[in-house]
Amino acid sequence: MRERDDPETIGRRVQQLRTDRGLTQRQLAEPAYTPAYISTLEAGRVRASDEALRHIAGRLGVGFEELASGRPAHLATDLRLRLTEAQRTLATGAAEVAAAQYAGLFAEAEAHGLAVEQATALLGMGECALDTGDLGQAREFFERAELWTADEPLPVRVPAIRGRAVSHYLAGELRYAVYLLESTLDELNRGGLHDPDALLLLYASAIGPYMDMGAHARAAQAAELALALAPQAGDPALIARMHRSVARTLLAEGRVADADASLAKAAELYRQLQLRTELANCHWMRGYVYAQNGELERAEGELREALAMLSETRAALYRSQAAVELADVLHRRGKSDEAAELLHDVLGDFSSERGAVHSAAAHRLLGIIAEDARDTEAAEEHYVRALSLLERAGAAGDLADLCRLLGDLLRRTGRVEAALDAYRTGLGHRTAPGTTTLGPAPAQPPL
């Protein structure tokens, strides 16, 4: 961050302001300094002390910061207010509008050398890119934000690191996402940097990748730590996000009522904060909870609500992921044609670099629907595509289940050896869930 300009620049600025106000060097100098000192300062031959610049700023009727750096008075405060407005725009779902606001604010902060505000704008641009599904651009923004805060304490850098991890997670790079989150947690906790907001953000963000990798024990531990940290955290939006993430782990433990209660708390907070995308995600996760508990009609209602809200917010990748969850419920309710149509509509939004786990889930479900229609060739094609995506992502639990489906299909069509190979592959993933492939768990905070 640029604290103050060089002596020559400051000298020219003092001379210009003095001339504009019709003051002599003597009038500017008195009573604390001499005309000769002002002359030397204006010539850029002396580096004025802060005390001297404050005296001169007072005589000229400008702020110290404006005189020392050329920044208009209260610029940094004004920028922070407008950054908050951009954050609110993003929270209501208008990611493209918010991205334009953040880009303008970044340019303004850059012009005046305001590094903290530049980093904040880059973080916002990264979150906008996540919402619109541009994961490569999101990573670039988060990496730049991390560079701008490289000299700051680790808790300040956590939002940028978490953003990078989420962009890798959504792209299907589960292990690298977990590595980023866990190594940062370990550094925070071992270094005694027990910042509740930073820790809560990291633990809540790790739950999704853990679950997709089959590391249920580690996901449960992260959820418990996040819940323990929640009372200390000061950001209600962060607490709401945590409740939504924790619900998934509670469900995996069979605590359906607790999961639903956690989602209800998150939804209420998001209603208060008017965070449309996150509120939609609450409906999405609540639908997931109902579906896992066999309440398919209620699940369909929640997921349709989530899909409608996410369509309004243009959160393309999240919308497509919710559509896959809804298609699964529709299939289980006997509406397979509608489910298949929905899946084909959203498959174009995914790739091996963007939403790989949900893309695999879409192919898996299309394979099951094809099997039900006795189209074994199409079913096998979808299963193989899903297998390729999951192997790249390292989603161990999903891989084991998919190998069973593929093995059953191969066995029914008389290809016994190929079926055995598929079963063996599945067993290998089942015996090596995330807890054995992730390495030691990170150090825990002293709660």
PDB file of N, CA and C in Angstrom, residues 149-211:
ATOM      1  N   THR A 149      -2.718  -9.467  -0.550  1.00  0.00           N
ATOM      2  CA  THR A 149      -2.716  -9.539   0.920  1.00  0.00           C
ATOM      3  C   THR A 149      -1.569 -10.399   1.446  1.00  0.00           C
ATOM      4  N   ALA A 150      -0.559 -10.615   0.602  1.00  0.00           N
ATOM      5  CA  ALA A 150       0.535 -11.525   0.970  1.00  0.00           C
ATOM      6  C   ALA A 150       1.245 -11.101   2.246  1.00  0.00           C
ATOM      7  N   ASP A 151       1.310  -9.808   2.516  1.00  0.00           N
ATOM      8  CA  ASP A 151       2.016  -9.317   3.712  1.00  0.00           C
ATOM      9  C   ASP A 151       1.102  -9.225   4.930  1.00  0.00           C
ATOM     10  N   GLU A 152      -0.168  -9.550   4.751  1.00  0.00           N
ATOM     11  CA  GLU A 152      -1.122  -9.477   5.861  1.00  0.00           C
ATOM     12  C   GLU A 152      -1.086 -10.771   6.682  1.00  0.00           C
ATOM     13  N   PRO A 153      -1.582 -10.749   7.926  1.00  0.00           N
ATOM     14  CA  PRO A 153      -1.665 -11.976   8.725  1.00  0.00           C
ATOM     15  C   PRO A 153      -2.540 -13.024   8.020  1.00  0.00           C
ATOM     16  N   LEU A 154      -2.312 -14.294   8.324  1.00  0.00           N
ATOM     17  CA  LEU A 154      -3.019 -15.391   7.658  1.00  0.00           C
ATOM     18  C   LEU A 154      -4.545 -15.256   7.728  1.00  0.00           C
ATOM     19  N   PRO A 155      -5.151 -14.873   8.875  1.00  0.00           N
ATOM     20  CA  PRO A 155      -6.616 -14.759   8.892  1.00  0.00           C
ATOM     21  C   PRO A 155      -7.166 -13.799   7.832  1.00  0.00           C
ATOM     22  N   VAL A 156      -6.388 -12.765   7.491  1.00  0.00           N
ATOM     23  CA  VAL A 156      -6.833 -11.820   6.455  1.00  0.00           C
ATOM     24  C   VAL A 156      -6.825 -12.486   5.085  1.00  0.00           C
ATOM     25  N   ARG A 157      -5.899 -13.436   4.883  1.00  0.00           N
ATOM     26  CA  ARG A 157      -5.780 -14.104   3.584  1.00  0.00           C
ATOM     27  C   ARG A 157      -6.743 -15.273   3.416  1.00  0.00           C
ATOM     28  N   VAL A 158      -7.390 -15.693   4.505  1.00  0.00           N
ATOM     29  CA  VAL A 158      -8.241 -16.879   4.465  1.00  0.00           C
ATOM     30  C   VAL A 158      -9.368 -16.788   3.424  1.00  0.00           C
ATOM     31  N   PRO A 159     -10.122 -15.663   3.307  1.00  0.00           N
ATOM     32  CA  PRO A 159     -11.191 -15.646   2.296  1.00  0.00           C
ATOM     33  C   PRO A 159     -10.693 -15.926   0.885  1.00  0.00           C
ATOM     34  N   ALA A 160      -9.506 -15.427   0.530  1.00  0.00           N
ATOM     35  CA  ALA A 160      -8.964 -15.690  -0.808  1.00  0.00           C
ATOM     36  C   ALA A 160      -8.570 -17.152  -0.959  1.00  0.00           C
ATOM     37  N   ILE A 161      -7.963 -17.728   0.080  1.00  0.00           N
ATOM     38  CA  ILE A 161      -7.574 -19.140   0.030  1.00  0.00           C
ATOM     39  C   ILE A 161      -8.818 -20.015  -0.057  1.00  0.00           C
ATOM     40  N   ARG A 162      -9.820 -19.693   0.745  1.00  0.00           N
ATOM     41  CA  ARG A 162     -11.078 -20.452   0.703  1.00  0.00           C
ATOM     42  C   ARG A 162     -11.728 -20.347  -0.680  1.00  0.00           C
ATOM     43  N   GLY A 163     -11.683 -19.144  -1.296  1.00  0.00           N
ATOM     44  CA  GLY A 163     -12.241 -18.978  -2.635  1.00  0.00           C
ATOM     45  C   GLY A 163     -11.546 -19.864  -3.645  1.00  0.00           C
ATOM     46  N   ARG A 164     -10.216 -19.919  -3.572  1.00  0.00           N
ATOM     47  CA  ARG A 164      -9.474 -20.809  -4.472  1.00  0.00           C
ATOM     48  C   ARG A 164      -9.885 -22.255  -4.261  1.00  0.00           C
ATOM     49  N   ALA A 165     -10.003 -22.658  -3.004  1.00  0.00           N
ATOM     50  CA  ALA A 165     -10.370 -24.037  -2.695  1.00  0.00           C
ATOM     51  C   ALA A 165     -11.760 -24.378  -3.247  1.00  0.00           C
ATOM     52  N   VAL A 166     -12.714 -23.465  -3.082  1.00  0.00           N
ATOM     53  CA  VAL A 166     -14.073 -23.724  -3.582  1.00  0.00           C
ATOM     54  C   VAL A 166     -14.084 -23.820  -5.101  1.00  0.00           C
ATOM     55  N   SER A 167     -13.302 -22.975  -5.772  1.00  0.00           N
ATOM     56  CA  SER A 167     -13.272 -23.046  -7.235  1.00  0.00           C
ATOM     57  C   SER A 167     -12.686 -24.374  -7.706  1.00  0.00           C
ATOM     58  N   HIS A 168     -11.682 -24.881  -7.002  1.00  0.00           N
ATOM     59  CA  HIS A 168     -11.136 -26.203  -7.338  1.00  0.00           C
ATOM     60  C   HIS A 168     -12.149 -27.308  -7.010  1.00  0.00           C
ATOM     61  N   TYR A 169     -12.842 -27.175  -5.905  1.00  0.00           N
ATOM     62  CA  TYR A 169     -13.847 -28.163  -5.513  1.00  0.00           C
ATOM     63  C   TYR A 169     -14.948 -28.252  -6.559  1.00  0.00           C
ATOM     64  N   LEU A 170     -15.483 -27.097  -6.980  1.00  0.00           N
ATOM     65  CA  LEU A 170     -16.555 -27.094  -7.974  1.00  0.00           C
ATOM     66  C   LEU A 170     -16.078 -27.623  -9.319  1.00  0.00           C
ATOM     67  N   ALA A 171     -14.781 -27.511  -9.583  1.00  0.00           N
ATOM     68  CA  ALA A 171     -14.221 -28.048 -10.825  1.00  0.00           C
ATOM     69  C   ALA A 171     -13.957 -29.544 -10.725  1.00  0.00           C
ATOM     70  N   GLY A 172     -14.212 -30.140  -9.557  1.00  0.00           N
ATOM     71  CA  GLY A 172     -14.004 -31.571  -9.377  1.00  0.00           C
ATOM     72  C   GLY A 172     -12.652 -31.948  -8.831  1.00  0.00           C
ATOM     73  N   GLU A 173     -11.816 -30.955  -8.486  1.00  0.00           N
ATOM     74  CA  GLU A 173     -10.481 -31.243  -7.952  1.00  0.00           C
ATOM     75  C   GLU A 173     -10.572 -31.311  -6.430  1.00  0.00           C
ATOM     76  N   LEU A 174     -11.158 -32.405  -5.940  1.00  0.00           N
ATOM     77  CA  LEU A 174     -11.510 -32.498  -4.523  1.00  0.00           C
ATOM     78  C   LEU A 174     -10.284 -32.521  -3.624  1.00  0.00           C
ATOM     79  N   ARG A 175      -9.302 -33.333  -3.992  1.00  0.00           N
ATOM     80  CA  ARG A 175      -8.146 -33.477  -3.103  1.00  0.00           C
ATOM     81  C   ARG A 175      -7.366 -32.175  -2.974  1.00  0.00           C
ATOM     82  N   TYR A 176      -7.213 -31.452  -4.081  1.00  0.00           N
ATOM     83  CA  TYR A 176      -6.473 -30.199  -3.982  1.00  0.00           C
ATOM     84  C   TYR A 176      -7.258 -29.182  -3.158  1.00  0.00           C
ATOM     85  N   ALA A 177      -8.580 -29.184  -3.318  1.00  0.00           N
ATOM     86  CA  ALA A 177      -9.412 -28.284  -2.510  1.00  0.00           C
ATOM     87  C   ALA A 177      -9.230 -28.586  -1.027  1.00  0.00           C
ATOM     88  N   VAL A 178      -9.255 -29.866  -0.675  1.00  0.00           N
ATOM     89  CA  VAL A 178      -9.076 -30.264   0.725  1.00  0.00           C
ATOM     90  C   VAL A 178      -7.677 -29.901   1.210  1.00  0.00           C
ATOM     91  N   TYR A 179      -6.680 -30.094   0.347  1.00  0.00           N
ATOM     92  CA  TYR A 179      -5.309 -29.735   0.731  1.00  0.00           C
ATOM     93  C   TYR A 179      -5.219 -28.253   1.095  1.00  0.00           C
ATOM     94  N   LEU A 180      -5.788 -27.389   0.270  1.00  0.00           N
ATOM     95  CA  LEU A 180      -5.742 -25.950   0.542  1.00  0.00           C
ATOM     96  C   LEU A 180      -6.414 -25.623   1.880  1.00  0.00           C
ATOM     97  N   LEU A 181      -7.585 -26.199   2.098  1.00  0.00           N
ATOM     98  CA  LEU A 181      -8.336 -25.910   3.323  1.00  0.00           C
ATOM     99  C   LEU A 181      -7.622 -26.458   4.556  1.00  0.00           C
ATOM    100  N   GLU A 182      -7.176 -27.724   4.465  1.00  0.00           N
ATOM    101  CA  GLU A 182      -6.557 -28.347   5.636  1.00  0.00           C
ATOM    102  C   GLU A 182      -5.206 -27.731   5.983  1.00  0.00           C
ATOM    103  N   SER A 183      -4.398 -27.424   4.969  1.00  0.00           N
ATOM    104  CA  SER A 183      -3.085 -26.835   5.271  1.00  0.00           C
ATOM    105  C   SER A 183      -3.241 -25.459   5.906  1.00  0.00           C
ATOM    106  N   THR A 184      -4.263 -24.720   5.489  1.00  0.00           N
ATOM    107  CA  THR A 184      -4.506 -23.404   6.090  1.00  0.00           C
ATOM    108  C   THR A 184      -5.015 -23.559   7.516  1.00  0.00           C
ATOM    109  N   LEU A 185      -5.919 -24.505   7.735  1.00  0.00           N
ATOM    110  CA  LEU A 185      -6.396 -24.781   9.096  1.00  0.00           C
ATOM    111  C   LEU A 185      -5.245 -25.176  10.003  1.00  0.00           C
ATOM    112  N   ASP A 186      -4.376 -26.028   9.491  1.00  0.00           N
ATOM    113  CA  ASP A 186      -3.250 -26.500  10.293  1.00  0.00           C
ATOM    114  C   ASP A 186      -2.334 -25.337  10.672  1.00  0.00           C
ATOM    115  N   GLU A 187      -2.073 -24.459   9.707  1.00  0.00           N
ATOM    116  CA  GLU A 187      -1.201 -23.311   9.984  1.00  0.00           C
ATOM    117  C   GLU A 187      -1.831 -22.354  10.990  1.00  0.00           C
ATOM    118  N   LEU A 188      -3.145 -22.140  10.859  1.00  0.00           N
ATOM    119  CA  LEU A 188      -3.839 -21.270  11.816  1.00  0.00           C
ATOM    120  C   LEU A 188      -3.770 -21.837  13.228  1.00  0.00           C
ATOM    121  N   ASN A 189      -4.120 -23.104  13.353  1.00  0.00           N
ATOM    122  CA  ASN A 189      -4.236 -23.699  14.692  1.00  0.00           C
ATOM    123  C   ASN A 189      -2.880 -23.939  15.337  1.00  0.00           C
ATOM    124  N   ARG A 190      -1.900 -24.386  14.558  1.00  0.00           N
ATOM    125  CA  ARG A 190      -0.559 -24.595  15.126  1.00  0.00           C
ATOM    126  C   ARG A 190       0.124 -23.275  15.464  1.00  0.00           C
ATOM    127  N   GLY A 191      -0.235 -22.229  14.735  1.00  0.00           N
ATOM    128  CA  GLY A 191       0.382 -20.927  14.977  1.00  0.00           C
ATOM    129  C   GLY A 191      -0.342 -20.096  16.016  1.00  0.00           C
ATOM    130  N   GLY A 192      -1.410 -20.652  16.600  1.00  0.00           N
ATOM    131  CA  GLY A 192      -2.156 -19.928  17.620  1.00  0.00           C
ATOM    132  C   GLY A 192      -2.997 -18.794  17.075  1.00  0.00           C
ATOM    133  N   LEU A 193      -3.289 -18.817  15.749  1.00  0.00           N
ATOM    134  CA  LEU A 193      -4.086 -17.752  15.129  1.00  0.00           C
ATOM    135  C   LEU A 193      -5.560 -18.166  15.124  1.00  0.00           C
ATOM    136  N   HIS A 194      -6.159 -18.167  16.301  1.00  0.00           N
ATOM    137  CA  HIS A 194      -7.512 -18.723  16.445  1.00  0.00           C
ATOM    138  C   HIS A 194      -8.566 -17.656  16.158  1.00  0.00           C
ATOM    139  N   ASP A 195      -8.662 -17.289  14.891  1.00  0.00           N
ATOM    140  CA  ASP A 195      -9.653 -16.318  14.450  1.00  0.00           C
ATOM    141  C   ASP A 195     -10.954 -17.055  14.163  1.00  0.00           C
ATOM    142  N   PRO A 196     -12.030 -16.830  14.948  1.00  0.00           N
ATOM    143  CA  PRO A 196     -13.259 -17.633  14.784  1.00  0.00           C
ATOM    144  C   PRO A 196     -13.855 -17.544  13.383  1.00  0.00           C
ATOM    145  N   ASP A 197     -13.908 -16.339  12.791  1.00  0.00           N
ATOM    146  CA  ASP A 197     -14.491 -16.198  11.453  1.00  0.00           C
ATOM    147  C   ASP A 197     -13.701 -16.991  10.423  1.00  0.00           C
ATOM    148  N   ALA A 198     -12.377 -16.883  10.487  1.00  0.00           N
ATOM    149  CA  ALA A 198     -11.534 -17.587   9.518  1.00  0.00           C
ATOM    150  C   ALA A 198     -11.672 -19.102   9.670  1.00  0.00           C
ATOM    151  N   LEU A 199     -11.620 -19.585  10.910  1.00  0.00           N
ATOM    152  CA  LEU A 199     -11.742 -21.029  11.144  1.00  0.00           C
ATOM    153  C   LEU A 199     -13.105 -21.549  10.705  1.00  0.00           C
ATOM    154  N   LEU A 200     -14.154 -20.810  11.038  1.00  0.00           N
ATOM    155  CA  LEU A 200     -15.504 -21.228  10.678  1.00  0.00           C
ATOM    156  C   LEU A 200     -15.656 -21.304   9.163  1.00  0.00           C
ATOM    157  N   LEU A 201     -15.120 -20.319   8.450  1.00  0.00           N
ATOM    158  CA  LEU A 201     -15.202 -20.308   6.994  1.00  0.00           C
ATOM    159  C   LEU A 201     -14.514 -21.537   6.407  1.00  0.00           C
ATOM    160  N   LEU A 202     -13.358 -21.896   6.919  1.00  0.00           N
ATOM    161  CA  LEU A 202     -12.598 -23.033   6.401  1.00  0.00           C
ATOM    162  C   LEU A 202     -13.271 -24.360   6.721  1.00  0.00           C
ATOM    163  N   TYR A 203     -13.714 -24.545   7.987  1.00  0.00           N
ATOM    164  CA  TYR A 203     -14.361 -25.805   8.355  1.00  0.00           C
ATOM    165  C   TYR A 203     -15.661 -26.012   7.580  1.00  0.00           C
ATOM    166  N   ALA A 204     -16.477 -24.959   7.442  1.00  0.00           N
ATOM    167  CA  ALA A 204     -17.735 -25.086   6.714  1.00  0.00           C
ATOM    168  C   ALA A 204     -17.480 -25.421   5.249  1.00  0.00           C
ATOM    169  N   SER A 205     -16.430 -24.846   4.665  1.00  0.00           N
ATOM    170  CA  SER A 205     -16.121 -25.086   3.251  1.00  0.00           C
ATOM    171  C   SER A 205     -15.559 -26.481   3.007  1.00  0.00           C
ATOM    172  N   ALA A 206     -14.991 -27.100   4.038  1.00  0.00           N
ATOM    173  CA  ALA A 206     -14.385 -28.428   3.875  1.00  0.00           C
ATOM    174  C   ALA A 206     -15.420 -29.545   3.894  1.00  0.00           C
ATOM    175  N   ILE A 207     -16.594 -29.310   4.430  1.00  0.00           N
ATOM    176  CA  ILE A 207     -17.581 -30.381   4.609  1.00  0.00           C
ATOM    177  C   ILE A 207     -17.983 -30.994   3.272  1.00  0.00           C
ATOM    178  N   GLY A 208     -18.278 -30.147   2.263  1.00  0.00           N
ATOM    179  CA  GLY A 208     -18.693 -30.662   0.956  1.00  0.00           C
ATOM    180  C   GLY A 208     -17.658 -31.572   0.316  1.00  0.00           C
ATOM    181  N   PRO A 209     -16.396 -31.116   0.172  1.00  0.00           N
ATOM    182  CA  PRO A 209     -15.369 -32.002  -0.395  1.00  0.00           C
ATOM    183  C   PRO A 209     -15.172 -33.282   0.409  1.00  0.00           C
ATOM    184  N   TYR A 210     -15.181 -33.189   1.731  1.00  0.00           N
ATOM    185  CA  TYR A 210     -15.053 -34.394   2.554  1.00  0.00           C
ATOM    186  C   TYR A 210     -16.148 -35.405   2.216  1.00  0.00           C
ATOM    187  N   MET A 211     -17.382 -34.930   2.158  1.00  0.00           N
ATOM    188  CA  MET A 211     -18.502 -35.837   1.902  1.00  0.00           C
ATOM    189  C   MET A 211     -18.373 -36.479   0.522  1.00  0.00           C
TER     190      MET A 211
END
